[in-house]
Every structure is written in C-alpha cells, then in structure tokens.
C-alpha cells in the first residue's frame, strides 16, 4: 500500500513521506519513544515488543533494556498481541494504567490507618514496586508515600468514613490539583467546570502587593481557583469579580498567605518543586485536556522554560501545539500554574495574559531570562 502511495508522488516528497512514515508507525514517534524506553518513562502511553524474546512491555518496565534494533512499538496491547507478542509478567501491559491506579489508590485509602509499603503496593498491582511508584507519581503528582502522609494529615480519612465520595473527599482534603483532577477525569470523575461566572460558588479573595506587582488570589472551599497579576489593588480585586461575576465573593485576609506561597515558588529555588505543596491546594477546573496541559506546566521546573512545541511533545501530543497554547492562555492561576515558563521558539517572550513585562520579571526572578 505504501508503495502505491509513494508512486503517486514526485520523488522528492516521496522520500520525505517515507521518512515520516517510518517515524510515525502507529502514530508513534519512534525516536522519542525509544528515548522514553531508555528513561523508563512510566507516563508514556505506547507499548513495545522485543523481537528476540517475543514479549511486550510498558516503557516503564524494569526489565533489561533491549537493543534498539529489536524493539517494535505498539499503540495498544491488542496490536502487540496481534503481532504475536505476549505480555510481560513483570509490568503487566494488559492492565489499563487507570485500573492500576484505582486499585493502588483504593488499597492505600482502605489502609489509611497504617503505613503501606511500596512492595505491598507492587503486589496489589501485580507490578514491580518501582513501576507502581513511577506510575502513581506521574498520574497523581505525589508519590504513594506522600499520598499516605497527606491522607493521615488531612480530613480525607474521616470524610471517607462518613461516606463521602472519594472525589468529594479528595477535594475537601485539598487534593484539587491538576494531576489529581486529571486522574479523576481518567476515571470518569471529572470535576464540574466552573459554572458560568462561578454561579453557586463561594469564593474568598485577597489582594497583596508583591515584587511582581499586585496579586489577587481567589479560593473556593476546595482550593486556589484564581491568581492574577495587576498594576493596582483595585485592578487586582476587579479581576476576581470579572472572572466570577456570578459567584458569592467575600474578602478573606487569610488568603494573603497564598500570595506569599506563590511568590516563594518564583523567588526560592526548590520551593514548590515537588508537585503539590500540601498547604497550597488548587481548585483547577477545565476539560481533561486543559487539566493535562496545566499539569504539564506545573512539571516545568523553576529556572527552565519550554516552547509550546516542546511542551506538546513532552505531553505526547506533538501535533497539538496550538491546542496546548490555547490551554496555556486559559490558565486561571498565574505563577502557581507557571504558564510564564512557556516562551517562543528561540526563547523570545511571547504573549502573557497578565502582561509580557510581568512575565519577563518572573523569569528574571527564576534566573531563566
Ligand atoms: Zn515488562
């Protein structure tokens, strides 16, 4: 079939087309996929088969790295099986990642009274402890151990006992981060988007002067839902009303702490580096795709920047650069969801919802401009 296609084109474009086809078999960029296998990237969404063993694996599998020339890429377990490969017993690629996560998470929640080891979680999931750790962290933003600690520290355990749904309890416990919400979305528990103008929401707000201008923060009972930069206090406060005109708004001086935490995320190396500081829960709401993009933004370390193309590639959606850019532009929580770390190709400062000059100052403070 490929031969027929190529014959219809002039020789120049057929060469280009051939190269593209080789690198995108099953929609997978072979070079990038190979790098993900080398890194044992647990978030990678393809599978690979090894021709010499006849076994197929997840990229995060802890088994010995095969030779590049013996590797075939597959978009699904069914495709790998159809090609004659059998599933690896170690990384169990027949299990859906969301099933594994749901299993692991509910095991932790059911045993919140005690410490659950990684070995035990590996046993529950039928995967190596290493694989469980990577998968969990990729999807949830925190390690299984951090999750357990947070459970113990929070009201989640009590809420679960009262019979609240896990999603409600998660949010009540301050777990409304992008990654959690994304994971929820994968399990069919997508949190409601903000109703038009925040109708039915109670939102507290505060504005505080910072080194980067005035910052306004808004928070629901679940967590931070708004962070804007402005030139004056009035402008900062007006931004909350403009975003959530239908919400019940009230001033809340206690929220000034959140401004300080956001500033620390920019000015202090190491602050907010590890996914989700538990004292700064986020209430991000959007489509599953927006949440994925916001999660990817939170994964860009302080002091680094990405182009939209790089971000799309890191998310495994290299053809969706424009959609990624749109999702960045709709970010409601500046600084904490660091959309300022996305720059034009070549490092040029591109647009910023809160002003390019402020973006420059944020990046300067982070040492990346
Ligand atoms: Zn394997």
mmCIF file of C-alpha atoms and ligand atoms in Angstrom:
data_model
loop_
_atom_site.group_PDB
_atom_site.id
_atom_site.type_symbol
_atom_site.label_atom_id
_atom_site.label_comp_id
_atom_site.label_asym_id
_atom_site.label_seq_id
_atom_site.Cartn_x
_atom_site.Cartn_y
_atom_site.Cartn_z
ATOM 1 C CA UNK A 1 0.000 0.000 0.000
ATOM 2 C CA UNK A 2 2.838 2.360 0.904
ATOM 3 C CA UNK A 3 4.427 1.645 -2.453
ATOM 4 C CA UNK A 4 1.322 2.729 -4.306
ATOM 5 C CA UNK A 5 1.123 5.904 -2.292
ATOM 6 C CA UNK A 6 4.739 6.740 -2.925
ATOM 7 C CA UNK A 7 4.499 6.052 -6.621
ATOM 8 C CA UNK A 8 1.894 8.757 -6.923
ATOM 9 C CA UNK A 9 4.206 11.423 -5.593
ATOM 10 C CA UNK A 10 7.221 13.075 -7.082
ATOM 11 C CA UNK A 11 10.496 11.622 -5.904
ATOM 12 C CA UNK A 12 11.380 14.470 -3.534
ATOM 13 C CA UNK A 13 8.206 14.378 -1.493
ATOM 14 C CA UNK A 14 8.074 10.603 -1.531
ATOM 15 C CA UNK A 15 11.403 10.493 0.266
ATOM 16 C CA UNK A 16 10.105 12.899 2.878
ATOM 17 C CA UNK A 17 6.902 10.917 3.181
ATOM 18 C CA UNK A 18 8.796 7.672 3.583
ATOM 19 C CA UNK A 19 10.904 9.066 6.397
ATOM 20 C CA UNK A 20 7.825 10.405 8.136
ATOM 21 C CA UNK A 21 6.017 7.128 7.819
ATOM 22 C CA UNK A 22 8.879 5.228 9.388
ATOM 23 C CA UNK A 23 8.996 7.522 12.351
ATOM 24 C CA UNK A 24 5.260 7.562 12.944
ATOM 25 C CA UNK A 25 4.262 3.905 12.695
ATOM 26 C CA UNK A 26 1.056 3.566 14.757
ATOM 27 C CA UNK A 27 1.218 7.308 15.334
ATOM 28 C CA UNK A 28 4.315 6.912 17.470
ATOM 29 C CA UNK A 29 7.470 8.945 17.053
ATOM 30 C CA UNK A 30 9.993 6.117 17.122
ATOM 31 C CA UNK A 31 12.977 8.192 18.219
ATOM 32 C CA UNK A 32 11.086 9.868 21.042
ATOM 33 C CA UNK A 33 9.517 6.547 22.038
ATOM 34 C CA UNK A 34 12.937 4.918 22.224
ATOM 35 C CA UNK A 35 14.173 7.707 24.495
ATOM 36 C CA UNK A 36 11.156 7.111 26.729
ATOM 37 C CA UNK A 37 12.052 3.434 26.976
ATOM 38 C CA UNK A 38 15.637 4.327 27.849
ATOM 39 C CA UNK A 39 14.337 6.672 30.577
ATOM 40 C CA UNK A 40 11.736 4.077 31.648
ATOM 41 C CA UNK A 41 9.121 6.786 31.372
ATOM 42 C CA UNK A 42 6.087 5.426 33.207
ATOM 43 C CA UNK A 43 3.857 8.101 31.694
ATOM 44 C CA UNK A 44 4.493 7.023 28.105
ATOM 45 C CA UNK A 45 1.316 5.743 26.536
ATOM 46 C CA UNK A 46 2.618 3.235 23.988
ATOM 47 C CA UNK A 47 3.882 -0.334 24.441
ATOM 48 C CA UNK A 48 6.931 -2.014 22.963
ATOM 49 C CA UNK A 49 7.705 -5.546 21.902
ATOM 50 C CA UNK A 50 11.134 -7.164 21.844
ATOM 51 C CA UNK A 51 11.562 -9.388 18.811
ATOM 52 C CA UNK A 52 14.228 -11.596 20.402
ATOM 53 C CA UNK A 53 12.056 -12.551 23.412
ATOM 54 C CA UNK A 54 8.579 -12.220 21.909
ATOM 55 C CA UNK A 55 7.467 -10.240 24.964
ATOM 56 C CA UNK A 56 5.856 -6.802 25.063
ATOM 57 C CA UNK A 57 6.239 -4.287 27.871
ATOM 58 C CA UNK A 58 5.295 -0.865 29.164
ATOM 59 C CA UNK A 59 8.039 1.740 28.669
ATOM 60 C CA UNK A 60 8.274 1.988 32.465
ATOM 61 C CA UNK A 61 9.088 -1.729 32.828
ATOM 62 C CA UNK A 62 12.094 -2.521 34.979
ATOM 63 C CA UNK A 63 13.259 -5.347 32.730
ATOM 64 C CA UNK A 64 16.613 -5.225 30.949
ATOM 65 C CA UNK A 65 16.885 -2.587 28.240
ATOM 66 C CA UNK A 66 16.638 -4.319 24.854
ATOM 67 C CA UNK A 67 18.716 -3.400 21.832
ATOM 68 C CA UNK A 68 17.102 -0.628 19.836
ATOM 69 C CA UNK A 69 17.041 -2.745 16.675
ATOM 70 C CA UNK A 70 14.959 -5.457 18.376
ATOM 71 C CA UNK A 71 12.216 -3.084 19.500
ATOM 72 C CA UNK A 72 8.775 -2.677 17.869
ATOM 73 C CA UNK A 73 6.291 -0.029 19.014
ATOM 74 C CA UNK A 74 2.586 -0.593 19.519
ATOM 75 C CA UNK A 75 -0.306 1.705 20.325
ATOM 76 C CA UNK A 76 -2.205 -0.934 22.289
ATOM 77 C CA UNK A 77 -1.847 -4.340 23.908
ATOM 78 C CA UNK A 78 -4.221 -5.734 21.279
ATOM 79 C CA UNK A 79 -1.907 -4.582 18.493
ATOM 80 C CA UNK A 80 1.103 -6.163 20.191
ATOM 81 C CA UNK A 81 -0.750 -9.432 20.670
ATOM 82 C CA UNK A 82 -1.942 -9.373 17.067
ATOM 83 C CA UNK A 83 1.707 -9.120 16.038
ATOM 84 C CA UNK A 84 2.457 -12.288 18.022
ATOM 85 C CA UNK A 85 3.931 -10.809 21.204
ATOM 86 C CA UNK A 86 2.902 -11.964 24.667
ATOM 87 C CA UNK A 87 2.505 -9.753 27.736
ATOM 88 C CA UNK A 88 5.420 -9.283 30.123
ATOM 89 C CA UNK A 89 4.677 -10.722 33.558
ATOM 90 C CA UNK A 90 6.684 -8.054 35.263
ATOM 91 C CA UNK A 91 4.988 -4.876 34.008
ATOM 92 C CA UNK A 92 1.665 -6.444 33.030
ATOM 93 C CA UNK A 93 0.850 -4.297 29.976
ATOM 94 C CA UNK A 94 -2.625 -5.814 29.708
ATOM 95 C CA UNK A 95 -3.745 -3.833 32.743
ATOM 96 C CA UNK A 96 -5.038 -0.354 31.975
ATOM 97 C CA UNK A 97 -2.984 2.270 33.852
ATOM 98 C CA UNK A 98 -6.166 3.820 35.251
ATOM 99 C CA UNK A 99 -7.210 0.411 36.630
ATOM 100 C CA UNK A 100 -3.833 0.023 38.275
ATOM 101 C CA UNK A 101 -4.038 3.485 39.800
ATOM 102 C CA UNK A 102 -7.573 2.987 41.041
ATOM 103 C CA UNK A 103 -6.527 -0.306 42.622
ATOM 104 C CA UNK A 104 -3.439 1.123 44.273
ATOM 105 C CA UNK A 105 -5.194 4.223 45.488
ATOM 106 C CA UNK A 106 -8.134 2.423 46.987
ATOM 107 C CA UNK A 107 -5.774 -0.006 48.718
ATOM 108 C CA UNK A 108 -3.978 2.940 50.315
ATOM 109 C CA UNK A 109 -7.263 4.576 51.283
ATOM 110 C CA UNK A 110 -8.646 1.388 52.808
ATOM 111 C CA UNK A 111 -5.492 1.022 54.855
ATOM 112 C CA UNK A 112 -5.067 4.650 55.821
ATOM 113 C CA UNK A 113 -4.524 3.642 59.454
ATOM 114 C CA UNK A 114 -1.151 2.080 58.749
ATOM 115 C CA UNK A 115 1.868 2.514 56.566
ATOM 116 C CA UNK A 116 1.600 0.624 53.275
ATOM 117 C CA UNK A 117 4.943 -0.265 51.707
ATOM 118 C CA UNK A 118 5.818 0.029 48.037
ATOM 119 C CA UNK A 119 6.403 -3.723 47.944
ATOM 120 C CA UNK A 120 2.868 -4.271 49.140
ATOM 121 C CA UNK A 121 1.503 -1.880 46.509
ATOM 122 C CA UNK A 122 3.540 -3.687 43.868
ATOM 123 C CA UNK A 123 1.926 -6.915 44.978
ATOM 124 C CA UNK A 124 -1.565 -5.370 44.835
ATOM 125 C CA UNK A 125 -0.953 -4.014 41.342
ATOM 126 C CA UNK A 126 0.878 -7.038 40.041
ATOM 127 C CA UNK A 127 3.757 -4.760 39.059
ATOM 128 C CA UNK A 128 7.226 -4.048 40.355
ATOM 129 C CA UNK A 129 7.312 -1.551 43.253
ATOM 130 C CA UNK A 130 9.420 0.671 41.007
ATOM 131 C CA UNK A 131 6.762 0.724 38.289
ATOM 132 C CA UNK A 132 3.979 1.456 40.776
ATOM 133 C CA UNK A 133 5.954 4.344 42.211
ATOM 134 C CA UNK A 134 6.550 5.906 38.786
ATOM 135 C CA UNK A 135 3.004 5.426 37.558
ATOM 136 C CA UNK A 136 1.467 6.770 40.721
ATOM 137 C CA UNK A 137 3.673 9.817 40.827
ATOM 138 C CA UNK A 138 3.130 10.598 37.146
ATOM 139 C CA UNK A 139 -0.636 10.479 37.457
ATOM 140 C CA UNK A 140 -1.179 11.854 40.937
ATOM 141 C CA UNK A 141 1.631 14.358 41.249
ATOM 142 C CA UNK A 142 2.688 12.849 44.574
ATOM 143 C CA UNK A 143 4.341 9.546 45.487
ATOM 144 C CA UNK A 144 2.313 6.800 47.196
ATOM 145 C CA UNK A 145 4.145 7.614 50.427
ATOM 146 C CA UNK A 146 3.355 11.328 50.199
ATOM 147 C CA UNK A 147 -0.231 10.448 49.449
ATOM 148 C CA UNK A 148 -0.434 8.314 52.574
ATOM 149 C CA UNK A 149 1.079 11.060 54.671
ATOM 150 C CA UNK A 150 -1.363 13.561 53.271
ATOM 151 C CA UNK A 151 -4.245 11.216 53.958
ATOM 152 C CA UNK A 152 -3.216 10.913 57.546
ATOM 153 C CA UNK A 153 -2.720 14.651 57.889
ATOM 154 C CA UNK A 154 -5.966 15.583 56.243
ATOM 155 C CA UNK A 155 -9.595 15.050 56.846
ATOM 156 C CA UNK A 156 -9.833 12.655 53.937
ATOM 157 C CA UNK A 157 -9.884 9.533 56.059
ATOM 158 C CA UNK A 158 -12.657 10.892 58.231
ATOM 159 C CA UNK A 159 -14.594 12.070 55.194
ATOM 160 C CA UNK A 160 -14.353 8.620 53.631
ATOM 161 C CA UNK A 161 -15.698 7.105 56.819
ATOM 162 C CA UNK A 162 -18.626 9.475 56.745
ATOM 163 C CA UNK A 163 -19.426 8.049 53.343
ATOM 164 C CA UNK A 164 -18.485 10.990 51.171
ATOM 165 C CA UNK A 165 -17.443 10.014 47.664
ATOM 166 C CA UNK A 166 -13.722 9.743 47.127
ATOM 167 C CA UNK A 167 -13.741 12.691 44.744
ATOM 168 C CA UNK A 168 -15.573 14.951 47.157
ATOM 169 C CA UNK A 169 -13.354 13.834 49.972
ATOM 170 C CA UNK A 170 -10.234 14.421 47.883
ATOM 171 C CA UNK A 171 -11.257 17.951 47.192
ATOM 172 C CA UNK A 172 -12.340 18.569 50.763
ATOM 173 C CA UNK A 173 -8.875 17.394 51.783
ATOM 174 C CA UNK A 174 -7.216 19.844 49.447
ATOM 175 C CA UNK A 175 -6.243 17.473 46.712
ATOM 176 C CA UNK A 176 -7.725 19.503 43.901
ATOM 177 C CA UNK A 177 -4.523 19.667 41.926
ATOM 178 C CA UNK A 178 -4.396 19.419 38.193
ATOM 179 C CA UNK A 179 -2.871 15.975 38.306
ATOM 180 C CA UNK A 180 -5.457 14.623 40.700
ATOM 181 C CA UNK A 181 -8.231 16.153 38.701
ATOM 182 C CA UNK A 182 -6.762 14.686 35.551
ATOM 183 C CA UNK A 183 -6.563 11.296 37.129
ATOM 184 C CA UNK A 184 -10.155 11.762 38.247
ATOM 185 C CA UNK A 185 -11.083 12.592 34.690
ATOM 186 C CA UNK A 186 -9.496 9.360 33.515
ATOM 187 C CA UNK A 187 -11.699 7.519 35.975
ATOM 188 C CA UNK A 188 -14.821 9.301 34.822
ATOM 189 C CA UNK A 189 -14.968 11.614 37.808
ATOM 190 C CA UNK A 190 -14.257 14.891 36.072
ATOM 191 C CA UNK A 191 -14.939 17.728 38.448
ATOM 192 C CA UNK A 192 -17.571 20.116 37.215
ATOM 193 C CA UNK A 193 -16.257 23.025 35.260
ATOM 194 C CA UNK A 194 -16.866 26.376 36.819
ATOM 195 C CA UNK A 195 -20.475 27.095 36.049
ATOM 196 C CA UNK A 196 -20.949 30.259 34.062
ATOM 197 C CA UNK A 197 -19.289 33.025 36.011
ATOM 198 C CA UNK A 198 -18.872 30.858 39.102
ATOM 199 C CA UNK A 199 -22.598 30.625 39.828
ATOM 200 C CA UNK A 200 -23.260 28.750 43.050
ATOM 201 C CA UNK A 201 -19.641 29.116 44.209
ATOM 202 C CA UNK A 202 -18.463 30.927 47.299
ATOM 203 C CA UNK A 203 -15.134 32.500 46.537
ATOM 204 C CA UNK A 204 -12.932 34.254 49.039
ATOM 205 C CA UNK A 205 -10.361 36.695 47.748
ATOM 206 C CA UNK A 206 -7.477 38.866 48.792
ATOM 207 C CA UNK A 207 -5.040 41.182 47.064
ATOM 208 C CA UNK A 208 -1.499 41.849 48.156
ATOM 209 C CA UNK A 209 1.396 43.884 46.821
ATOM 210 C CA UNK A 210 4.405 41.825 45.738
ATOM 211 C CA UNK A 211 7.698 42.300 43.943
ATOM 212 C CA UNK A 212 5.815 41.461 40.757
ATOM 213 C CA UNK A 213 3.002 43.940 41.221
ATOM 214 C CA UNK A 214 -0.358 43.402 42.871
ATOM 215 C CA UNK A 215 -1.509 39.808 43.120
ATOM 216 C CA UNK A 216 -5.130 38.828 43.580
ATOM 217 C CA UNK A 217 -5.992 35.342 44.762
ATOM 218 C CA UNK A 218 -9.389 33.694 44.822
ATOM 219 C CA UNK A 219 -10.259 30.431 46.511
ATOM 220 C CA UNK A 220 -13.228 28.131 46.796
ATOM 221 C CA UNK A 221 -13.601 25.772 49.733
ATOM 222 C CA UNK A 222 -11.561 23.307 47.681
ATOM 223 C CA UNK A 223 -8.576 25.465 46.957
ATOM 224 C CA UNK A 224 -6.998 28.204 44.929
ATOM 225 C CA UNK A 225 -9.013 28.941 41.781
ATOM 226 C CA UNK A 226 -7.652 32.314 40.736
ATOM 227 C CA UNK A 227 -4.359 34.136 40.777
ATOM 228 C CA UNK A 228 -3.948 37.285 38.744
ATOM 229 C CA UNK A 229 -1.333 39.995 38.455
ATOM 230 C CA UNK A 230 -2.331 43.633 38.228
ATOM 231 C CA UNK A 231 -0.980 47.175 38.439
ATOM 232 C CA UNK A 232 -3.171 48.339 41.327
ATOM 233 C CA UNK A 233 -5.157 46.879 44.193
ATOM 234 C CA UNK A 234 -8.428 47.901 42.543
ATOM 235 C CA UNK A 235 -7.464 46.244 39.304
ATOM 236 C CA UNK A 236 -6.391 43.096 41.160
ATOM 237 C CA UNK A 237 -9.673 42.822 43.045
ATOM 238 C CA UNK A 238 -11.707 43.678 39.971
ATOM 239 C CA UNK A 239 -10.113 40.703 38.193
ATOM 240 C CA UNK A 240 -11.807 38.308 40.631
ATOM 241 C CA UNK A 241 -15.212 39.883 40.021
ATOM 242 C CA UNK A 242 -14.646 39.871 36.275
ATOM 243 C CA UNK A 243 -13.757 36.151 36.216
ATOM 244 C CA UNK A 244 -16.516 35.035 38.604
ATOM 245 C CA UNK A 245 -19.299 37.623 38.241
ATOM 246 C CA UNK A 246 -21.986 35.183 39.407
ATOM 247 C CA UNK A 247 -20.123 33.857 42.449
ATOM 248 C CA UNK A 248 -20.693 34.916 46.018
ATOM 249 C CA UNK A 249 -17.498 36.845 46.749
ATOM 250 C CA UNK A 250 -16.098 37.840 50.101
ATOM 251 C CA UNK A 251 -12.828 39.353 51.220
ATOM 252 C CA UNK A 252 -10.643 36.892 53.136
ATOM 253 C CA UNK A 253 -7.427 38.281 54.577
ATOM 254 C CA UNK A 254 -6.214 34.774 55.443
ATOM 255 C CA UNK A 255 -5.685 34.169 51.746
ATOM 256 C CA UNK A 256 -2.707 36.559 51.743
ATOM 257 C CA UNK A 257 -0.649 33.535 52.757
ATOM 258 C CA UNK A 258 -1.372 32.122 49.350
ATOM 259 C CA UNK A 259 0.101 35.177 47.695
ATOM 260 C CA UNK A 260 3.240 34.678 49.746
ATOM 261 C CA UNK A 261 3.429 30.997 48.818
ATOM 262 C CA UNK A 262 3.064 31.867 45.143
ATOM 263 C CA UNK A 263 5.841 34.435 45.364
ATOM 264 C CA UNK A 264 8.075 31.883 47.081
ATOM 265 C CA UNK A 265 7.508 29.472 44.209
ATOM 266 C CA UNK A 266 9.189 32.044 41.959
ATOM 267 C CA UNK A 267 11.824 33.533 44.231
ATOM 268 C CA UNK A 268 13.070 30.486 46.149
ATOM 269 C CA UNK A 269 14.896 27.682 44.436
ATOM 270 C CA UNK A 270 13.386 24.388 45.468
ATOM 271 C CA UNK A 271 10.060 25.847 46.615
ATOM 272 C CA UNK A 272 7.043 24.114 45.129
ATOM 273 C CA UNK A 273 9.429 21.906 43.205
ATOM 274 C CA UNK A 274 7.818 18.698 44.270
ATOM 275 C CA UNK A 275 4.437 18.782 42.578
ATOM 276 C CA UNK A 276 1.934 19.879 45.165
ATOM 277 C CA UNK A 277 2.781 21.687 48.362
ATOM 278 C CA UNK A 278 0.019 20.397 50.576
ATOM 279 C CA UNK A 279 -0.597 23.790 52.073
ATOM 280 C CA UNK A 280 -1.460 25.132 48.644
ATOM 281 C CA UNK A 281 -4.335 23.082 47.245
ATOM 282 C CA UNK A 282 -5.600 24.024 43.837
ATOM 283 C CA UNK A 283 -9.123 24.045 42.528
ATOM 284 C CA UNK A 284 -8.489 23.890 38.803
ATOM 285 C CA UNK A 285 -11.423 23.143 36.596
ATOM 286 C CA UNK A 286 -11.461 22.635 32.888
ATOM 287 C CA UNK A 287 -11.606 19.989 30.247
ATOM 288 C CA UNK A 288 -9.474 16.884 30.640
ATOM 289 C CA UNK A 289 -7.117 18.344 28.043
ATOM 290 C CA UNK A 290 -6.789 21.716 29.784
ATOM 291 C CA UNK A 291 -6.062 19.928 33.039
ATOM 292 C CA UNK A 292 -3.376 17.853 31.342
ATOM 293 C CA UNK A 293 -1.746 20.995 29.965
ATOM 294 C CA UNK A 294 -1.862 22.743 33.342
ATOM 295 C CA UNK A 295 -0.342 19.674 34.932
ATOM 296 C CA UNK A 296 2.437 19.723 32.332
ATOM 297 C CA UNK A 297 3.061 23.399 33.125
ATOM 298 C CA UNK A 298 3.425 22.540 36.802
ATOM 299 C CA UNK A 299 6.031 19.965 35.828
ATOM 300 C CA UNK A 300 8.329 22.605 34.264
ATOM 301 C CA UNK A 301 10.969 23.214 36.925
ATOM 302 C CA UNK A 302 11.677 26.700 38.195
ATOM 303 C CA UNK A 303 14.545 28.171 36.201
ATOM 304 C CA UNK A 304 13.560 26.390 32.994
ATOM 305 C CA UNK A 305 11.362 27.338 30.076
ATOM 306 C CA UNK A 306 9.681 25.426 27.260
ATOM 307 C CA UNK A 307 8.324 26.381 23.880
ATOM 308 C CA UNK A 308 4.753 25.383 23.087
ATOM 309 C CA UNK A 309 6.159 22.796 20.681
ATOM 310 C CA UNK A 310 8.366 21.304 23.379
ATOM 311 C CA UNK A 311 5.515 21.221 25.855
ATOM 312 C CA UNK A 312 3.239 19.487 23.352
ATOM 313 C CA UNK A 313 5.981 16.957 22.642
ATOM 314 C CA UNK A 314 6.564 16.330 26.349
ATOM 315 C CA UNK A 315 2.846 15.707 26.745
ATOM 316 C CA UNK A 316 2.980 13.173 23.927
ATOM 317 C CA UNK A 317 0.737 15.280 21.681
ATOM 318 C CA UNK A 318 3.283 16.728 19.235
ATOM 319 C CA UNK A 319 0.597 17.668 16.720
ATOM 320 C CA UNK A 320 -1.455 19.662 19.205
ATOM 321 C CA UNK A 321 0.816 22.653 19.719
ATOM 322 C CA UNK A 322 -1.976 25.128 19.050
ATOM 323 C CA UNK A 323 -4.397 23.440 21.432
ATOM 324 C CA UNK A 324 -1.657 23.401 24.064
ATOM 325 C CA UNK A 325 -1.078 27.127 23.538
ATOM 326 C CA UNK A 326 -4.810 27.810 23.896
ATOM 327 C CA UNK A 327 -4.966 25.836 27.136
ATOM 328 C CA UNK A 328 -1.993 27.809 28.483
ATOM 329 C CA UNK A 329 -3.796 31.044 27.615
ATOM 330 C CA UNK A 330 -6.841 29.986 29.630
ATOM 331 C CA UNK A 331 -4.878 29.300 32.805
ATOM 332 C CA UNK A 332 -6.655 30.941 35.746
ATOM 333 C CA UNK A 333 -3.917 30.511 38.305
ATOM 334 C CA UNK A 334 -0.870 32.527 37.270
ATOM 335 C CA UNK A 335 2.541 31.767 38.794
ATOM 336 C CA UNK A 336 1.404 28.612 40.654
ATOM 337 C CA UNK A 337 0.482 27.056 37.315
ATOM 338 C CA UNK A 338 3.545 28.586 35.696
ATOM 339 C CA UNK A 339 2.375 29.428 32.207
ATOM 340 C CA UNK A 340 5.030 32.160 32.283
ATOM 341 C CA UNK A 341 7.609 29.388 31.750
ATOM 342 C CA UNK A 342 6.414 28.913 28.183
ATOM 343 C CA UNK A 343 8.269 31.084 25.705
ATOM 344 C CA UNK A 344 8.509 31.373 21.949
ATOM 345 C CA UNK A 345 10.846 29.202 19.932
ATOM 346 C CA UNK A 346 14.321 30.659 20.462
ATOM 347 C CA UNK A 347 13.383 31.959 23.909
ATOM 348 C CA UNK A 348 11.501 35.088 22.827
ATOM 349 C CA UNK A 349 8.893 36.316 25.283
ATOM 350 C CA UNK A 350 5.522 35.761 23.734
ATOM 351 C CA UNK A 351 2.166 36.951 24.988
ATOM 352 C CA UNK A 352 1.131 36.610 28.602
ATOM 353 C CA UNK A 353 -2.354 37.017 29.961
ATOM 354 C CA UNK A 354 -1.016 39.275 32.707
ATOM 355 C CA UNK A 355 1.426 41.300 30.596
ATOM 356 C CA UNK A 356 4.714 40.483 28.917
ATOM 357 C CA UNK A 357 6.669 42.806 31.195
ATOM 358 C CA UNK A 358 5.485 40.857 34.249
ATOM 359 C CA UNK A 359 6.414 37.620 32.516
ATOM 360 C CA UNK A 360 9.927 38.952 31.996
ATOM 361 C CA UNK A 361 10.219 39.869 35.682
ATOM 362 C CA UNK A 362 9.002 36.446 36.780
ATOM 363 C CA UNK A 363 11.506 34.707 34.520
ATOM 364 C CA UNK A 364 14.289 37.015 35.692
ATOM 365 C CA UNK A 365 13.476 36.144 39.301
ATOM 366 C CA UNK A 366 13.707 32.494 38.369
ATOM 367 C CA UNK A 367 17.041 33.028 36.651
ATOM 368 C CA UNK A 368 15.842 31.912 33.242
ATOM 369 C CA UNK A 369 15.812 35.177 31.342
HETATM 370 ZN ZN1 LIG B 1 7.798 -5.684 31.127
#
